[in-house]
Short mmCIF file of C-alpha atoms in Angstrom, two decimals:
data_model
loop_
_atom_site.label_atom_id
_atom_site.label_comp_id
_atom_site.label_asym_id
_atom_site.label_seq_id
_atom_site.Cartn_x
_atom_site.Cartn_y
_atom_site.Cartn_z
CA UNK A 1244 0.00 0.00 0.00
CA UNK A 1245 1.53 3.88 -1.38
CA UNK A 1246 2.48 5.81 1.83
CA UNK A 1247 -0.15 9.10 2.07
CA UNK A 1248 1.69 12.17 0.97
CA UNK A 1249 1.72 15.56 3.33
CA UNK A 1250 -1.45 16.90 1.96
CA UNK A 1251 -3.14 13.60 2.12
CA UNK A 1252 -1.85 12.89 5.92
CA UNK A 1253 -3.26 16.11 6.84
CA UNK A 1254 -6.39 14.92 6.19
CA UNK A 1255 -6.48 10.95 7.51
CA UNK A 1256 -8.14 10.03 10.64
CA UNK A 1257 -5.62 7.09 12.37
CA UNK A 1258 -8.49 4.87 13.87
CA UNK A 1259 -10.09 4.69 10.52
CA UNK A 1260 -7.09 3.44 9.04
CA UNK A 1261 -6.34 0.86 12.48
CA UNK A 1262 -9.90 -0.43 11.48
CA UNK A 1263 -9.07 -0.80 7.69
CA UNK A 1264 -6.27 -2.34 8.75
CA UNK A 1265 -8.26 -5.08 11.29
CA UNK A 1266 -10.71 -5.58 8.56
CA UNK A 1267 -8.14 -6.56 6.02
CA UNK A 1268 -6.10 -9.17 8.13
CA UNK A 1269 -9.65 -10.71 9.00
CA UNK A 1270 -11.20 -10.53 5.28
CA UNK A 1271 -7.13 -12.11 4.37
CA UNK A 1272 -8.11 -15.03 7.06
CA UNK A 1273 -6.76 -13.81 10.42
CA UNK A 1274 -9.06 -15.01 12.81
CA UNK A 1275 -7.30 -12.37 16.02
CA UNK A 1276 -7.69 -15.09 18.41
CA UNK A 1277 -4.99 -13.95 19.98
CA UNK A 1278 -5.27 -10.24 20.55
CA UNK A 1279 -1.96 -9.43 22.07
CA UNK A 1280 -0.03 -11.39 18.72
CA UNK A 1281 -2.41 -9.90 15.98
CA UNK A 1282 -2.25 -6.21 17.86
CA UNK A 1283 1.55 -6.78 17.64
CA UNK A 1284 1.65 -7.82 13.71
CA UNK A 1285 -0.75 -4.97 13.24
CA UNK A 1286 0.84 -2.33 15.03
CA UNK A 1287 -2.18 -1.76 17.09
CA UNK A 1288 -2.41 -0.96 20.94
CA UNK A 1289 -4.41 -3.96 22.60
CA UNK A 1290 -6.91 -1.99 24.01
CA UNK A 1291 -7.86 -0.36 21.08
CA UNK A 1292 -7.71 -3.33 19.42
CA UNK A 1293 -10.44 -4.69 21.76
CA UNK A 1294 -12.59 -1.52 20.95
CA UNK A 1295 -12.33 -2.46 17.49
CA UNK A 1296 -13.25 -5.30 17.35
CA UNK A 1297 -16.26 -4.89 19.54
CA UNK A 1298 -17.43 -1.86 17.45
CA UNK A 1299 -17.09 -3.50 14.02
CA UNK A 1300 -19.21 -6.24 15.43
CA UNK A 1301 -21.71 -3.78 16.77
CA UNK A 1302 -21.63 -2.64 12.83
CA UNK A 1303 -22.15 -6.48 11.88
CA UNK A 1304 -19.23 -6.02 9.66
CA UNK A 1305 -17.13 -8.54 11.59
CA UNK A 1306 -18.93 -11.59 14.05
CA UNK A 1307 -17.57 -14.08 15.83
CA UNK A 1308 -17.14 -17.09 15.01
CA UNK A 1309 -18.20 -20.07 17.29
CA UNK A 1310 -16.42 -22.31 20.30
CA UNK A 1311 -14.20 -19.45 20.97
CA UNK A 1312 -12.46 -19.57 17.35
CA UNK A 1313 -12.04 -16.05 16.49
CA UNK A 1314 -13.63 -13.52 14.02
CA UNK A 1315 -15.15 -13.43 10.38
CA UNK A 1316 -16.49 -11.12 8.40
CA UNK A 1317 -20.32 -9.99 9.09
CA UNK A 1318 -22.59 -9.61 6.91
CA UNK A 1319 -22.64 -6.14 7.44
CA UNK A 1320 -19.29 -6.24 5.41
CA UNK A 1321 -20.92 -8.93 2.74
CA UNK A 1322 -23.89 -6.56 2.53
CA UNK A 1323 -21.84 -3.02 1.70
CA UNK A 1324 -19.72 -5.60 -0.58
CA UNK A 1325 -22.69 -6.48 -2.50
CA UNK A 1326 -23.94 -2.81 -2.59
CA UNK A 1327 -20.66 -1.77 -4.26
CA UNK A 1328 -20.68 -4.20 -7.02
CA UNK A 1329 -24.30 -3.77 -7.33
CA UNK A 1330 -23.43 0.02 -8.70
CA UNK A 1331 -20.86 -0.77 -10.49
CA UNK A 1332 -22.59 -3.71 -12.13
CA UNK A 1333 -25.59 -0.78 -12.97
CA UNK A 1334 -23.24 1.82 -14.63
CA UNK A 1335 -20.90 -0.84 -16.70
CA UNK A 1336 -23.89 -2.42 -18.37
CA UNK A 1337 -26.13 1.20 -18.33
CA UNK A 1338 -23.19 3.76 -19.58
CA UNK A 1339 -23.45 1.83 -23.87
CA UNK A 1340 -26.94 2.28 -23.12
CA UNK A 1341 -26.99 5.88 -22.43
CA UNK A 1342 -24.51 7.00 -24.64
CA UNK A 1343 -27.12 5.73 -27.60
CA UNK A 1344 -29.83 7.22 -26.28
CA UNK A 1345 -27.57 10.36 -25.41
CA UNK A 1346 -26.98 10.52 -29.68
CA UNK A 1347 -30.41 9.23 -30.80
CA UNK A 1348 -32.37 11.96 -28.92
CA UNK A 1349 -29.81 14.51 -28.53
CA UNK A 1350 -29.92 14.61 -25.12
CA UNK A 1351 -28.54 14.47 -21.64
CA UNK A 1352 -28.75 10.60 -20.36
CA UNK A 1353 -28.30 10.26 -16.19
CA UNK A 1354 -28.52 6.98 -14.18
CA UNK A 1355 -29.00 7.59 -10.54
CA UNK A 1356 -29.52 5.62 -7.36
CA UNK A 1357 -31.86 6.48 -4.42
CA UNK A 1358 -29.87 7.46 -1.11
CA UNK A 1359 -32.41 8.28 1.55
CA UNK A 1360 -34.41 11.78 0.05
CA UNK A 1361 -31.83 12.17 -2.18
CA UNK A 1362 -30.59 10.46 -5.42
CA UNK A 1363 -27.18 9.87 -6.39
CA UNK A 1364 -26.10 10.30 -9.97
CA UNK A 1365 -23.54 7.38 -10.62
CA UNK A 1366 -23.64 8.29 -14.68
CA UNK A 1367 -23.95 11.21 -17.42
CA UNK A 1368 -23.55 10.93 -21.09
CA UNK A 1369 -24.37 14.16 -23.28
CA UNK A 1370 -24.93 14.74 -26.48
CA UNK A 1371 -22.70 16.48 -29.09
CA UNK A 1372 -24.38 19.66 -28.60
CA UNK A 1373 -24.10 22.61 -26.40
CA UNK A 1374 -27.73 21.99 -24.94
CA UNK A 1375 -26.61 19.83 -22.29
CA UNK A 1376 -27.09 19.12 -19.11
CA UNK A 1377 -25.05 20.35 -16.54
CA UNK A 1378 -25.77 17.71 -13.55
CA UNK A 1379 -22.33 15.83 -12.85
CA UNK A 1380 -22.07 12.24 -11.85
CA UNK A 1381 -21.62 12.38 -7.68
CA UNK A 1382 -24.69 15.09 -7.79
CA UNK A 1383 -27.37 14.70 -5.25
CA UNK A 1384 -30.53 16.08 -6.29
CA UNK A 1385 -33.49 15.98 -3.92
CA UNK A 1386 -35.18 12.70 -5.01
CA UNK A 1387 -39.16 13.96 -4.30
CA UNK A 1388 -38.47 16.83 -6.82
CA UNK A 1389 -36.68 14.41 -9.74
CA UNK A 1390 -37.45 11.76 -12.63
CA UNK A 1391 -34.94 9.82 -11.54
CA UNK A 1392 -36.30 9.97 -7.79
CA UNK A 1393 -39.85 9.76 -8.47
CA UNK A 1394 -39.02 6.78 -10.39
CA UNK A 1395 -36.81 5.20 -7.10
CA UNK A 1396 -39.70 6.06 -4.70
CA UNK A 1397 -42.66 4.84 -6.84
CA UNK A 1398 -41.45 1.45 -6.55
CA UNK A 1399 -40.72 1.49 -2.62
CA UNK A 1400 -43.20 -0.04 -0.33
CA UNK A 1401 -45.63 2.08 1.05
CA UNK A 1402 -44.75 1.68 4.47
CA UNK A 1403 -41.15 2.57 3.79
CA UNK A 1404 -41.99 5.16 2.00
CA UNK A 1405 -44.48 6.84 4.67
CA UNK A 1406 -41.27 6.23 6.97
CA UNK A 1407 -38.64 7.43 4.76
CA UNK A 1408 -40.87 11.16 4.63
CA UNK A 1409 -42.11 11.29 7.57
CA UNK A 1410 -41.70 14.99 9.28
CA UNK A 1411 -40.19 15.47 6.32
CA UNK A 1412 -40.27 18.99 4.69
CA UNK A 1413 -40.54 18.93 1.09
CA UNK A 1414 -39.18 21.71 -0.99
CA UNK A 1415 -41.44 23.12 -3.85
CA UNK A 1416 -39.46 24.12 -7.07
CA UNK A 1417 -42.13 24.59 -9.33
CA UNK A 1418 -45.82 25.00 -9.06
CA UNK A 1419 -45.69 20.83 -10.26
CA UNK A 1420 -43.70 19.88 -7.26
CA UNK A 1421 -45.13 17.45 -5.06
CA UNK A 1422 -44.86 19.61 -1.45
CA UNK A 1423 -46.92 16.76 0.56
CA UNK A 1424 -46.67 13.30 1.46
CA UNK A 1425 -50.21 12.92 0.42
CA UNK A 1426 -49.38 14.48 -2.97
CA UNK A 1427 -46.63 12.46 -3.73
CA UNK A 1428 -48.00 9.27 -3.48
CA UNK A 1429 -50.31 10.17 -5.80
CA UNK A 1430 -48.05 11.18 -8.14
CA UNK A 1431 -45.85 8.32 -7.68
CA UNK A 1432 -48.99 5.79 -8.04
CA UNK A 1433 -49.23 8.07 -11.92
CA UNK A 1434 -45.45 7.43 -12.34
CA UNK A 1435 -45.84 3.46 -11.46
CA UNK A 1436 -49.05 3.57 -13.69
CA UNK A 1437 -47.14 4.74 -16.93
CA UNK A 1438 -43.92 3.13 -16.31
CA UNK A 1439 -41.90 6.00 -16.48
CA UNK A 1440 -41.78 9.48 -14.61
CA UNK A 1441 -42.43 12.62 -16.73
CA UNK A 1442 -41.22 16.04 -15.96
CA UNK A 1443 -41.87 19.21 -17.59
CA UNK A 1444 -40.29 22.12 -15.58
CA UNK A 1445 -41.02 20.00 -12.74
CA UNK A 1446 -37.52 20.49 -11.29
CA UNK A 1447 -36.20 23.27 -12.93
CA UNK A 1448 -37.41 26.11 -15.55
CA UNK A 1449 -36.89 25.00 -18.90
CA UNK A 1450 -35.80 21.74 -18.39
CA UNK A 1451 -38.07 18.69 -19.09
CA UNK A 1452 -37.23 14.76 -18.60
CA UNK A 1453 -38.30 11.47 -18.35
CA UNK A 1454 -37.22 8.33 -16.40
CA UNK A 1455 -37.69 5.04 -16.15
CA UNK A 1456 -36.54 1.94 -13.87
CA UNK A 1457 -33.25 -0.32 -14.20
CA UNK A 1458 -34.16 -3.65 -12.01
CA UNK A 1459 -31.43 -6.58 -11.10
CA UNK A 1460 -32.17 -10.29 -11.18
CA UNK A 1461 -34.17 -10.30 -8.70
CA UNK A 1462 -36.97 -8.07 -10.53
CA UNK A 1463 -35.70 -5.70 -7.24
CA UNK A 1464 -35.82 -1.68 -8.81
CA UNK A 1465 -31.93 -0.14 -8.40
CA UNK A 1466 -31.65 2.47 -9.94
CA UNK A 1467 -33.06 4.69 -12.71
CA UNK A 1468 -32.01 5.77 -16.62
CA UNK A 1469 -33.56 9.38 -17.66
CA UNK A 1470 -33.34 11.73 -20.38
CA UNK A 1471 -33.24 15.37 -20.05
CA UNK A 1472 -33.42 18.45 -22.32
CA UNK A 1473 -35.21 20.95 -23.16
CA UNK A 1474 -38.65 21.25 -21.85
CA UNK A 1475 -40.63 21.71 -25.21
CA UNK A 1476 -39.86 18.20 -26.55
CA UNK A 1477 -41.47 16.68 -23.05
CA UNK A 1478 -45.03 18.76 -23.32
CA UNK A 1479 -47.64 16.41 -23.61
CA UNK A 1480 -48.16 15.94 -27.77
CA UNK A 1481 -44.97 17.46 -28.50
CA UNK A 1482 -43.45 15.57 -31.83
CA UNK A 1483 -41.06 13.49 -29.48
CA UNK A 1484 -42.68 12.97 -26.74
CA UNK A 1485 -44.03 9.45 -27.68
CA UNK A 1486 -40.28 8.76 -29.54
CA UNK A 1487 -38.80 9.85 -25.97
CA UNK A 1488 -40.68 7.82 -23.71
CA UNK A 1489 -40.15 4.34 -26.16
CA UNK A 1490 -36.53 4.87 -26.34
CA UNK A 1491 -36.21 5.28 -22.14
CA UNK A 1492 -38.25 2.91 -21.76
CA UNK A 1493 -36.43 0.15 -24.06
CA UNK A 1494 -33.03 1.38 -22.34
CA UNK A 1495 -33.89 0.62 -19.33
CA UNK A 1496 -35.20 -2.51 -19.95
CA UNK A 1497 -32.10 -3.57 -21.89
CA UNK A 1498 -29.89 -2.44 -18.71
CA UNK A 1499 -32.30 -4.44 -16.71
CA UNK A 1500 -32.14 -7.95 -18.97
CA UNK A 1501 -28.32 -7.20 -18.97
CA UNK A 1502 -28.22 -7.46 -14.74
CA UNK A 1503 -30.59 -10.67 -15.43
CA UNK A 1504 -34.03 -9.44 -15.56
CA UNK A 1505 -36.91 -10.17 -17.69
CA UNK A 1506 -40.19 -9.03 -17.73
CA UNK A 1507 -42.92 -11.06 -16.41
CA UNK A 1508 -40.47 -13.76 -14.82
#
């Protein structure tokens, strides 16, 4: 492993690294049943050792294993490892998709996941043209207010949902904003209804878009595929609009039989 420069030691928290560390010799095979040796080989004070231990397995991303015979990875750990090459398994087969769609329609393709409110946008492809968008994959958009988040939430449970916005305050940015929970189920149940979510100047002046959902082998909804441009090819009987919602639609079914899905299985 590279050393951290200056500039990157300035910034690194110690007991994050200790607990990298711990997780590494375990996920390698080291079971630490003997603290004071695998403290020593890890260049970790026993005590915090102890603490670390103890606190990853309060994270479930270590557990012991039984009869005294040391640790294991949790499934906390198998969980977050599952997660990650979830995403990455969404963009690699979604990006081709998007960059078709980003050329066919001439415009802006995202793919974004649902964080709690927000979304996160894990992909962009733009067209050759200077009307693009100008969202930038790591972007968090507020997901009640969004194609791409509409989309997410439309296909949560409805408990989970009720939970997830409960309390919650939601921002209006246009007059079409849902501002209530009571609202936005409604419009979710129209977005869940079409099969895609439809946006014009929803979310910001100008702007329209459409959405539609990317599900893994398990028919499970993770994550979204949307167009965006400008908001007079999204009104309702504008020229495209029926072109625009067949093409989003057909990408994100072919990103969805790529992760293993297919329809009505």
């Amino acid at each position: 492993m590279n050393e951290p420069d200056a500039a990157e030691a300035a910034y690194s928290v110690p007991p994050v690294h200790r607990a990298f560390a711990l997780l590494r010799h375990i996920a390698g095979g080291g079971r630490c049943r003997n603290v004071n040796q695998t403290a020593k080989s890890l260049g970790i004070n026993r005590t915090t050792m102890i603490r670390l231990l103890h606190t990853l397995e309060a994270e479930g991303m270590i557990e012991r294993i039984e009869e005294d015979a040391g640790w294991r990875l949790g499934p906390g750990m198998i969980v977050l490892a599952a997660d990650a090459l979830k995403s990455r398994d969404v963009v690699r087969v979604s990006r081709p998709i998007m960059a078709r769609l980003a050329a066919s329609l001439s415009l802006s393709s995202h793919l974004g996941v649902l964080d709690g409110r927000e979304i996160i946008y894990l992909a962009r492809e733009t067209p050759d043209s200077h009307l693009v968008s100008n969202i930038r994959e790591g972007s968090r958009l507020p997901a009640h207010g969004t194609t791409v988040g509409r989309v997410l939430l439309s296909h949560l449970p409805p408990e989970r949902l009720r939970a997830l916005y409960a309390g919650a305050e939601l921002a209006a940015y246009s007059d079409r904003t849902a501002t209530s929970l009571e609202a936005l189920e409604r419009q979710l149940a129209e977005d869940r209804a079409r099969g895609v979510a439809w946006s014009v100047s929803n979310y910001e002046r100008g702007l329209g878009s459409c959405a539609a959902p990317v599900h893994d082998h398990r028919g499970r909804v993770v994550a979204a595929i949307n167009v965006t441009g400008p908001a007079e090819a999204f009104e309702p009987g504008a020229p495209r609009a029926e072109e625009i919602e067949a093409a989003v639609k057909a990408g994100a079914e072919e990103a969805s039989a790529a992760l293993g899905w297919r329809r009505g299985a």
